Tab-separated table of C-alpha atoms in Angstrom:
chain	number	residue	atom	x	y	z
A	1	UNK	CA	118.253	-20.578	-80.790
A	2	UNK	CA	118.211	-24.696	-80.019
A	3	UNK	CA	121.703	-26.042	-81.388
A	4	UNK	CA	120.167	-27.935	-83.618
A	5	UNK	CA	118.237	-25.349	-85.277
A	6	UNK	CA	120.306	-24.065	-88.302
A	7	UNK	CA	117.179	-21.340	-89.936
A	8	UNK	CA	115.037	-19.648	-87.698
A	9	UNK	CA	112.200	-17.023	-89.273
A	10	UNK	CA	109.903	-15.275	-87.338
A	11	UNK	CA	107.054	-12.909	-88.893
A	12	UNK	CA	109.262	-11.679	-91.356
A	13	UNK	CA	108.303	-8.896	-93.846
A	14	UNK	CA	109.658	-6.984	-96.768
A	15	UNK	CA	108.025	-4.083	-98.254
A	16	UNK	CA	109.620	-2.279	-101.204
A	17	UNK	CA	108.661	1.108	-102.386
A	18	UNK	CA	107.946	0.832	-106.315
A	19	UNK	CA	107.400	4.226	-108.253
A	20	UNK	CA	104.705	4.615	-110.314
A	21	UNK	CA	104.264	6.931	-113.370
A	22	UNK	CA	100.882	8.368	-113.695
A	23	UNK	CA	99.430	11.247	-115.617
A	24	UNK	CA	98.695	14.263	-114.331
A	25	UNK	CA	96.913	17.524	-116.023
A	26	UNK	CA	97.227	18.065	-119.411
A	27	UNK	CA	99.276	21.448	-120.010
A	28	UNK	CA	98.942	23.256	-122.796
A	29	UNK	CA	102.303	21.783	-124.834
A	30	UNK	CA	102.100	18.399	-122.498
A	31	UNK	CA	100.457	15.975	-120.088
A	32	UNK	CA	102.273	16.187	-116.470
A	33	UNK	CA	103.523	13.397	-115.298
A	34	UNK	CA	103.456	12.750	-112.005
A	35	UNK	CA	105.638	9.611	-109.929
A	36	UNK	CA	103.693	8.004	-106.543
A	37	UNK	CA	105.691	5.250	-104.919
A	38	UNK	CA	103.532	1.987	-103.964
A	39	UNK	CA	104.016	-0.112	-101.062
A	40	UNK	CA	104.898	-4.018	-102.639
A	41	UNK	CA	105.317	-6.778	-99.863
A	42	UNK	CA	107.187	-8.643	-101.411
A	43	UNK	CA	107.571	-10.859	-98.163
A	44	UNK	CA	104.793	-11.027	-95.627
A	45	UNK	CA	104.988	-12.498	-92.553
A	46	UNK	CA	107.221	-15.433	-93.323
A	47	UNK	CA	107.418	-18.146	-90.534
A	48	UNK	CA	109.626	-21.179	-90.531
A	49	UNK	CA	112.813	-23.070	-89.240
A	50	UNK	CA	115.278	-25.311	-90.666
A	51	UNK	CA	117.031	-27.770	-88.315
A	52	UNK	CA	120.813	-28.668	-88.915
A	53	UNK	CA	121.209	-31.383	-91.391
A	54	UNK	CA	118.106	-30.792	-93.718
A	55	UNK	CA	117.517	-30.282	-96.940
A	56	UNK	CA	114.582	-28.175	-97.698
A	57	UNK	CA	113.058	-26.782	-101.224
A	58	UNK	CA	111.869	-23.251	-100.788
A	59	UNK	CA	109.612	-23.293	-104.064
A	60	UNK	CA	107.117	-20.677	-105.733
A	61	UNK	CA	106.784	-19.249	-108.957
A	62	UNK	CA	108.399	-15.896	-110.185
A	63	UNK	CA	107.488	-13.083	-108.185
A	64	UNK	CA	106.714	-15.190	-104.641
A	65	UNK	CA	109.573	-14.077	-102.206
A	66	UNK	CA	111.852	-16.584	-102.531
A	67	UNK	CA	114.793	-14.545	-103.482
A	68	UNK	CA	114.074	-12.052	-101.355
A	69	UNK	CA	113.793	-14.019	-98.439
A	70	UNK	CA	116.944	-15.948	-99.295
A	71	UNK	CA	118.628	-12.222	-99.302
A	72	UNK	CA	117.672	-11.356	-96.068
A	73	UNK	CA	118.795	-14.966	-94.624
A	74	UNK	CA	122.515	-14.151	-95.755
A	75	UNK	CA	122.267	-10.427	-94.740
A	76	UNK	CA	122.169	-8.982	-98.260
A	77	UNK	CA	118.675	-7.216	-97.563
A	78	UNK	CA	117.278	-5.428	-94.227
A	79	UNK	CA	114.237	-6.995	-93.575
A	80	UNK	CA	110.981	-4.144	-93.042
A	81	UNK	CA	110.109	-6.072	-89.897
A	82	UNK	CA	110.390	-10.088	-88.408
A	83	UNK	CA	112.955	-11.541	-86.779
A	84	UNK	CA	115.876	-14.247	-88.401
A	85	UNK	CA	118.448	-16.073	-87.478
A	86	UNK	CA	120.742	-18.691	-89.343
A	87	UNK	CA	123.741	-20.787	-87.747
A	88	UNK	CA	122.615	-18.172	-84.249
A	89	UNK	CA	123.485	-15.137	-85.925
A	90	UNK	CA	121.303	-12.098	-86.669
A	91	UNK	CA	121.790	-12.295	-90.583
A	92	UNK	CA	121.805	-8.199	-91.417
A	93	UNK	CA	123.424	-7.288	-88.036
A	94	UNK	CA	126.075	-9.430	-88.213
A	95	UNK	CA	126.868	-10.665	-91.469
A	96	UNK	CA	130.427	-10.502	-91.806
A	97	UNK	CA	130.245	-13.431	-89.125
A	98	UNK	CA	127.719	-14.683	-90.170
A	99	UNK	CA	129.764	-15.446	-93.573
A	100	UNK	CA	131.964	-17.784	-92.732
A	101	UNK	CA	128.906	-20.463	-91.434
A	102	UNK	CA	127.227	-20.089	-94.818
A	103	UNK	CA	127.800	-20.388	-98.302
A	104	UNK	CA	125.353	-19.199	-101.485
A	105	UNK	CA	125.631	-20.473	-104.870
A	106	UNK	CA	123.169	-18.074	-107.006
A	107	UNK	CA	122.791	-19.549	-110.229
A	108	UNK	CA	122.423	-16.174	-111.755
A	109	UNK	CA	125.359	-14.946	-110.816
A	110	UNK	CA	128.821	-15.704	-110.664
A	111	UNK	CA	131.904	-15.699	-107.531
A	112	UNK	CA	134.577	-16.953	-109.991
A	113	UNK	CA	136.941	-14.588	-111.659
A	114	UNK	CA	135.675	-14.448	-115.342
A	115	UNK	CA	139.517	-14.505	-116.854
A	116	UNK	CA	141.166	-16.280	-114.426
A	117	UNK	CA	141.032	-20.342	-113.753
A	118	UNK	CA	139.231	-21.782	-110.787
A	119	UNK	CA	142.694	-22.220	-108.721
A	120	UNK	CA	143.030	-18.410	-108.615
A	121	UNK	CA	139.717	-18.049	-107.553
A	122	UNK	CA	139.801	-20.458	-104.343
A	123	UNK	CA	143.185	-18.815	-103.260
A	124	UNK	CA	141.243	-15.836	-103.656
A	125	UNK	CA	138.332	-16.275	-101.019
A	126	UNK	CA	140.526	-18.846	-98.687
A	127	UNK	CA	142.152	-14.948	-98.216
A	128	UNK	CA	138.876	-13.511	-97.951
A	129	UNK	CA	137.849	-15.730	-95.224
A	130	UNK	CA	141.524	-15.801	-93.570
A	131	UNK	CA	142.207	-19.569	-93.400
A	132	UNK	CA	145.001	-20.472	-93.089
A	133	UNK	CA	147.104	-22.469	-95.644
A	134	UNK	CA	147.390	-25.727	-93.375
A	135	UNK	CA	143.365	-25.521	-93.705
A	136	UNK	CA	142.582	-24.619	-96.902
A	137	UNK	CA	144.787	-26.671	-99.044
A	138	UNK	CA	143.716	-29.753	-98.307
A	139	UNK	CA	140.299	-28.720	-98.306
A	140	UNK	CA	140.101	-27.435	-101.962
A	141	UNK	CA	142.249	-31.057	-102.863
A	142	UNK	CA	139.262	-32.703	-101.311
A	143	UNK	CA	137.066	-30.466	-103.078
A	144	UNK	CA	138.676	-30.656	-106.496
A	145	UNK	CA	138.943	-34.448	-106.116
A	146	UNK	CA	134.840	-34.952	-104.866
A	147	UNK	CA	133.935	-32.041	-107.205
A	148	UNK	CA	136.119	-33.650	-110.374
A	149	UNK	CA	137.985	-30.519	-110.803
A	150	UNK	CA	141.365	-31.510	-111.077
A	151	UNK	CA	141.165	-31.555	-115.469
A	152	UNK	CA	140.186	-27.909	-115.384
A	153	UNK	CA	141.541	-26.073	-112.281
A	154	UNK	CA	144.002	-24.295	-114.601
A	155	UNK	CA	141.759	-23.003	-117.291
A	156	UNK	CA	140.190	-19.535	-117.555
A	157	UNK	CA	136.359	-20.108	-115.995
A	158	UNK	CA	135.305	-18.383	-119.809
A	159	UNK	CA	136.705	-21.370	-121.187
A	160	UNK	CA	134.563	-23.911	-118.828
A	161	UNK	CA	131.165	-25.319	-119.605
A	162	UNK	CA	128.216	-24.358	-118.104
A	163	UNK	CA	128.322	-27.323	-116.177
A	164	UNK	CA	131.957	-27.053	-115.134
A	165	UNK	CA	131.367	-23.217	-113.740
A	166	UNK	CA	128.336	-24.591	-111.629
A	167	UNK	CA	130.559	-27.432	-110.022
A	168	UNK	CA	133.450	-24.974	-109.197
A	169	UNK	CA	130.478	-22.111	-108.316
A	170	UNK	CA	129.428	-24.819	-105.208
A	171	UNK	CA	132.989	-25.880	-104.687
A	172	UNK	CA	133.638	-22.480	-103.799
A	173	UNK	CA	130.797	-21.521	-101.449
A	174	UNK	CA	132.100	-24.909	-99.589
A	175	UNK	CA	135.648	-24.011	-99.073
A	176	UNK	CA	134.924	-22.582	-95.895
A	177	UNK	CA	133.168	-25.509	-94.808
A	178	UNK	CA	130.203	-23.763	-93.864
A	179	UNK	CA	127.327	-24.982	-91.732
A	180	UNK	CA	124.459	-23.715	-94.185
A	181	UNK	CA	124.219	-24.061	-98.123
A	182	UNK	CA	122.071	-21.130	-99.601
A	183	UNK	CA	121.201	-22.532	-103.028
A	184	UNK	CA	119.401	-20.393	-105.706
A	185	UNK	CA	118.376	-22.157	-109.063
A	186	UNK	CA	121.692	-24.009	-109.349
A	187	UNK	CA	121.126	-26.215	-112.134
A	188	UNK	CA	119.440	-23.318	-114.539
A	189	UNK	CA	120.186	-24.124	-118.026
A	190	UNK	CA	122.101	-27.262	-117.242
A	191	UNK	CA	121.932	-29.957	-119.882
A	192	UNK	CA	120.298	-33.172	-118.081
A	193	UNK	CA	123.535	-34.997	-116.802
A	194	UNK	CA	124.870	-31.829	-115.514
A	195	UNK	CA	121.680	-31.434	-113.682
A	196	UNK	CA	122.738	-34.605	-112.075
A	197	UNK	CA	126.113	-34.218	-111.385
A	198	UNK	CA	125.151	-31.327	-109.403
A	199	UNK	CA	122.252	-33.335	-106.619
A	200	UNK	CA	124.708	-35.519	-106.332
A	201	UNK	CA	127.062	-33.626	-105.247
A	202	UNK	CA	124.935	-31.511	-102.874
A	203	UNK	CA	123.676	-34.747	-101.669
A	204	UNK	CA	126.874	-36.229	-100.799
A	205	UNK	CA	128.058	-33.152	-98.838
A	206	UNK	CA	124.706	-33.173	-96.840
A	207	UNK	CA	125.324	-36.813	-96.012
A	208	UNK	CA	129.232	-36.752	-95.040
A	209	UNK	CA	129.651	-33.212	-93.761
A	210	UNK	CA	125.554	-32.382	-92.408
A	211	UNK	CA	125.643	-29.279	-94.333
A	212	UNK	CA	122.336	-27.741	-93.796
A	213	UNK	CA	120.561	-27.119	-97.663
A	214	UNK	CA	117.861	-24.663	-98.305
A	215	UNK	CA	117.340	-24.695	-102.210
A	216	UNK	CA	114.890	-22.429	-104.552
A	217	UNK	CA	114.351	-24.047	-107.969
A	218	UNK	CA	111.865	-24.251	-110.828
A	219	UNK	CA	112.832	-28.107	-111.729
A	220	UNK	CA	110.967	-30.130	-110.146
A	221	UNK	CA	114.137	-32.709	-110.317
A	222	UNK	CA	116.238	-30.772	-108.305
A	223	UNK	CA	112.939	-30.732	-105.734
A	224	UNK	CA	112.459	-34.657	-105.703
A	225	UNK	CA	115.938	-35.658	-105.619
A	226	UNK	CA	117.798	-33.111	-103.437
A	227	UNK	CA	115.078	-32.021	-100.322
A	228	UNK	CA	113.017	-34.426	-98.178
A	229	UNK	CA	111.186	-31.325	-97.106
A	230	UNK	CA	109.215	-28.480	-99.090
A	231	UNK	CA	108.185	-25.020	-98.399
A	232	UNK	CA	106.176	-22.995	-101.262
A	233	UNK	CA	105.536	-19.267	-100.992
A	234	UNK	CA	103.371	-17.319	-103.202
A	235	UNK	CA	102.494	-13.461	-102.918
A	236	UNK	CA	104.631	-13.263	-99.922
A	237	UNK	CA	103.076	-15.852	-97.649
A	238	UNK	CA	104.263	-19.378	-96.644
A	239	UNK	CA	101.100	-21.568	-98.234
A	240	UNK	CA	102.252	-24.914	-98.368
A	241	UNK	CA	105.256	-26.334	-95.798
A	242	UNK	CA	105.240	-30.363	-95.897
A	243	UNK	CA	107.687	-33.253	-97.116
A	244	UNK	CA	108.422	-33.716	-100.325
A	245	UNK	CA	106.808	-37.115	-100.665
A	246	UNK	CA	103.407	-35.697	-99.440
A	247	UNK	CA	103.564	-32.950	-102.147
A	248	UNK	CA	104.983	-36.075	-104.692
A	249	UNK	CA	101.553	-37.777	-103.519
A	250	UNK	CA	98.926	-34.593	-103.165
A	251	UNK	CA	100.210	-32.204	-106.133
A	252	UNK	CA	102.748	-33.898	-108.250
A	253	UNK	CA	100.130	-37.046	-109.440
A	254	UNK	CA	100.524	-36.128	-113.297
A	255	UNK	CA	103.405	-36.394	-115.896
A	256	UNK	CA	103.910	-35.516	-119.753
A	257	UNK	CA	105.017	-38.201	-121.691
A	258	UNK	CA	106.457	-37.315	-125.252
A	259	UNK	CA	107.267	-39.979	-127.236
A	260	UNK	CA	108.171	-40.694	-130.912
A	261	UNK	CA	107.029	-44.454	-132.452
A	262	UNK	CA	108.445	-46.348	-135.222
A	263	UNK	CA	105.079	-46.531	-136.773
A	264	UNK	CA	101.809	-44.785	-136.588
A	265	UNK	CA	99.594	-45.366	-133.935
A	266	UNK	CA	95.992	-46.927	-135.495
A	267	UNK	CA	92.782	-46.273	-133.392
A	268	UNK	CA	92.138	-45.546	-129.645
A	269	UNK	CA	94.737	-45.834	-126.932
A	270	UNK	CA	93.386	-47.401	-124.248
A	271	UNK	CA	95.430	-47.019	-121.386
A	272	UNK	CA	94.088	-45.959	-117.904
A	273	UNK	CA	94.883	-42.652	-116.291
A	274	UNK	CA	96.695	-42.037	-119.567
A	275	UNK	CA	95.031	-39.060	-121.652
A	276	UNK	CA	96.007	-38.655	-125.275
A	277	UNK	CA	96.628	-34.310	-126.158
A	278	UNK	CA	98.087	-34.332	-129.504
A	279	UNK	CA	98.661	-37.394	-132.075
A	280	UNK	CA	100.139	-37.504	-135.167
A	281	UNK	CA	101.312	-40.611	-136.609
A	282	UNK	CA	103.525	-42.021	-134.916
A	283	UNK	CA	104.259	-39.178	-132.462
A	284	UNK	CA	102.030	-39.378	-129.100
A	285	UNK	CA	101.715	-36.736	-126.198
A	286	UNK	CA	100.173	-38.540	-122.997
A	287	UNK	CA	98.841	-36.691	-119.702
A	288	UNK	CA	99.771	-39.534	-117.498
A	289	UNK	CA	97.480	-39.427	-113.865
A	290	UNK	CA	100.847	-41.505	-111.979
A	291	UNK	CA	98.079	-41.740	-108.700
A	292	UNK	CA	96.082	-44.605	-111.270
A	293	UNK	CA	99.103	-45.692	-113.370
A	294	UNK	CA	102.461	-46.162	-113.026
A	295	UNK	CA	104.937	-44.977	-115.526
A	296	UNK	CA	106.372	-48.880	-116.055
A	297	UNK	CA	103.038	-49.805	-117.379
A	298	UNK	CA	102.514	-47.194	-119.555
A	299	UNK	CA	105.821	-47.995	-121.323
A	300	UNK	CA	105.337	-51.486	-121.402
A	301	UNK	CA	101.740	-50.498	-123.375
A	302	UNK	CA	104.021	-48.061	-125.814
A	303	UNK	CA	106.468	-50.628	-126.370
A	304	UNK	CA	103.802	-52.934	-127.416
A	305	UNK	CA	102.622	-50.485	-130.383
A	306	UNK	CA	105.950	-50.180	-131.666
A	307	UNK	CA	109.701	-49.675	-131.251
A	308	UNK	CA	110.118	-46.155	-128.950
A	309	UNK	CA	112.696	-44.123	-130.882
A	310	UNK	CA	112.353	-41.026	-128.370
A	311	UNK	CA	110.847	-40.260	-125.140
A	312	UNK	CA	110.507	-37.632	-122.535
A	313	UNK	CA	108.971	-37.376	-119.979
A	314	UNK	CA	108.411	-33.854	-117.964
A	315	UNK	CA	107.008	-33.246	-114.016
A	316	UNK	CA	104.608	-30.766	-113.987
A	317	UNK	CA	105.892	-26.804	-113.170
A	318	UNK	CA	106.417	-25.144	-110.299
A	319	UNK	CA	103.444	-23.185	-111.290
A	320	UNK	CA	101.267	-26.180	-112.094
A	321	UNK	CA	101.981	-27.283	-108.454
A	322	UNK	CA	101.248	-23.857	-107.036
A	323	UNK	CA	98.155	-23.700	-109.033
A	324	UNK	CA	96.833	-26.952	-107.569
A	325	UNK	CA	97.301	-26.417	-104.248
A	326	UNK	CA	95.620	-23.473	-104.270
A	327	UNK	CA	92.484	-25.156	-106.098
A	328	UNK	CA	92.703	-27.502	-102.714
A	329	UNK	CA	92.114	-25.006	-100.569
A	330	UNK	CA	95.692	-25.255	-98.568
């Protein structure tokens, strides 16, 4: 592997055996069941490489192989065939190695101690991955000072906010300084400022310490403001592997605007690119095409019916994405 090349993937496959119930003769008291195990590739033939220092979205919709593939990166699953290798390393061969050049923040899941605070948890793995004190101490002070830790260190993790557990949660898979950040919906059910507390801080430890970033997420935010570069998978198979301002311009031309006037709005809203799905008083919901307008004029036209009391304004789903780009023909 080139020293620059932090992911590697080569053909590689997953296949799961799923069992299946199916009936079988009727007997006299009751049907037979019978179980038949199915073949589901769940990966299939996966080929790509990530080069140290990038930040890359690895996008799909439930279902498409991201997890799974993100599993066999960091030697969690045995692949069914391919070949893989991240920071050099052969991820399910050698993976107790390979653990101390990577860390993985899964947003379902949890490395902190439930019942104790944060602090006992980072003395924990600084153990687990034998540094030694002289290293690790100033690291987590670092940490706890970039990662705004310091009010909190002390308090049981089921005492922290949501948004509190996720900053400790990537805090911890950095304590190691590792060369690779696995990142698996890290800002699920995040309230919007948490959301962007979180880039931020993924951002600024790509940019000072060229940690390497491969990220799966539904929110589209997390897409546009964290990666430069995009990879979506669907049913298995790489369909789609381009920067993320070339999917911003191809598949990501349309917004929902919400938003809640001061008055009702009187006859037709003419506003180009700007499609009108529900209206009721003074409550609007605009489809707004962002390749013919931009969102600045569309709120200067708003603001010109009336005094905005609320607004939002939503990027279309990773689903609405894939969907499109399969109606191109990628």
């Amino acid at each position: 592997m080139d020293d620059v090349t932090a992911i590697k993937v080569r053909d590689l496959v997953k296949v799961f055996k799923v069992a299946h119930k199916r009936p079988g003769l009727a007997g006299s008291l009751r049907a037979i069941v019978r179980t038949e195990h199915v073949d589901v590739r769940a990966v299939d033939g996966v080929t790509f490489s990530v080069e140290e220092g990038e930040t890359v979205a690895f996008i799909g919709p439930n279902g498409a192989g991201k997890s799974t593939t993100i599993k066999m990166l960091t030697g969690i699953l045995y692949p069914t065939s391919g070949e893989a290798t991240v920071t050099g390393m052969t991820p399910w061969k050698q993976r107790q190695r390979l653990s101390r050049s990577i860390g993985c923040v899964f947003g379902q899941r949890s490395q902190l101690w439930y019942h104790l605070p944060p602090r006992d948890t980072f003395e924990l793995l600084a153990h687990v991955y034998e540094l030694p004190v002289s290293q690790w101490k100033p690291r987590l002070t670092t940490l706890a000072d970039r990662f705004e830790l310091r009010a909190f260190m002390d308090t049981p993790v089921r005492k922290l906010s949501l948004g509190q557990r996720m900053r400790c949660e990537i805090a911890a898979s950095l304590l190691h300084a590792p060369r690779v950040l696995f990142l698996d919906e890290p800002t699920v059910g995040l309230d919007v400022m948490a959301k962007r507390a979180i880039r931020d801080l993924v951002l600024e430890m790509n940019r000072e310490e060229g940690v390497t970033v491969l990220l799966t997420s539904h929110d589209v935010g997390d897409i546009e403001q964290v990666c430069r570069r995009v990879m979506v998978i669907n049913h298995g198979h790489l369909v789609l592997d381009t920067t993320v301002a070339a999917l911003r311009r191809d598949f990501m031309k349309s917004k929902t605007v919400r938003v809640r006037l001061d008055s009702p709005v009187e006859g037709i809203l003419n506003i180009p690119g700007v499609e009108v799905l529900k209206r009721k008083r003074g409550n609007l919901k605009l489809l707004v095409n962002t390749a013919t307008t931009s969102m600045d004029d569309v709120l200067a036209h708003l603001m010109q019916l009336g005094t905005i009391e609320d607004i939002t304004i939503a990027d279309p789903s990773t689903e609405q994405i894939i969907a499109e780009i399969y109606a191109s023909g990628r």
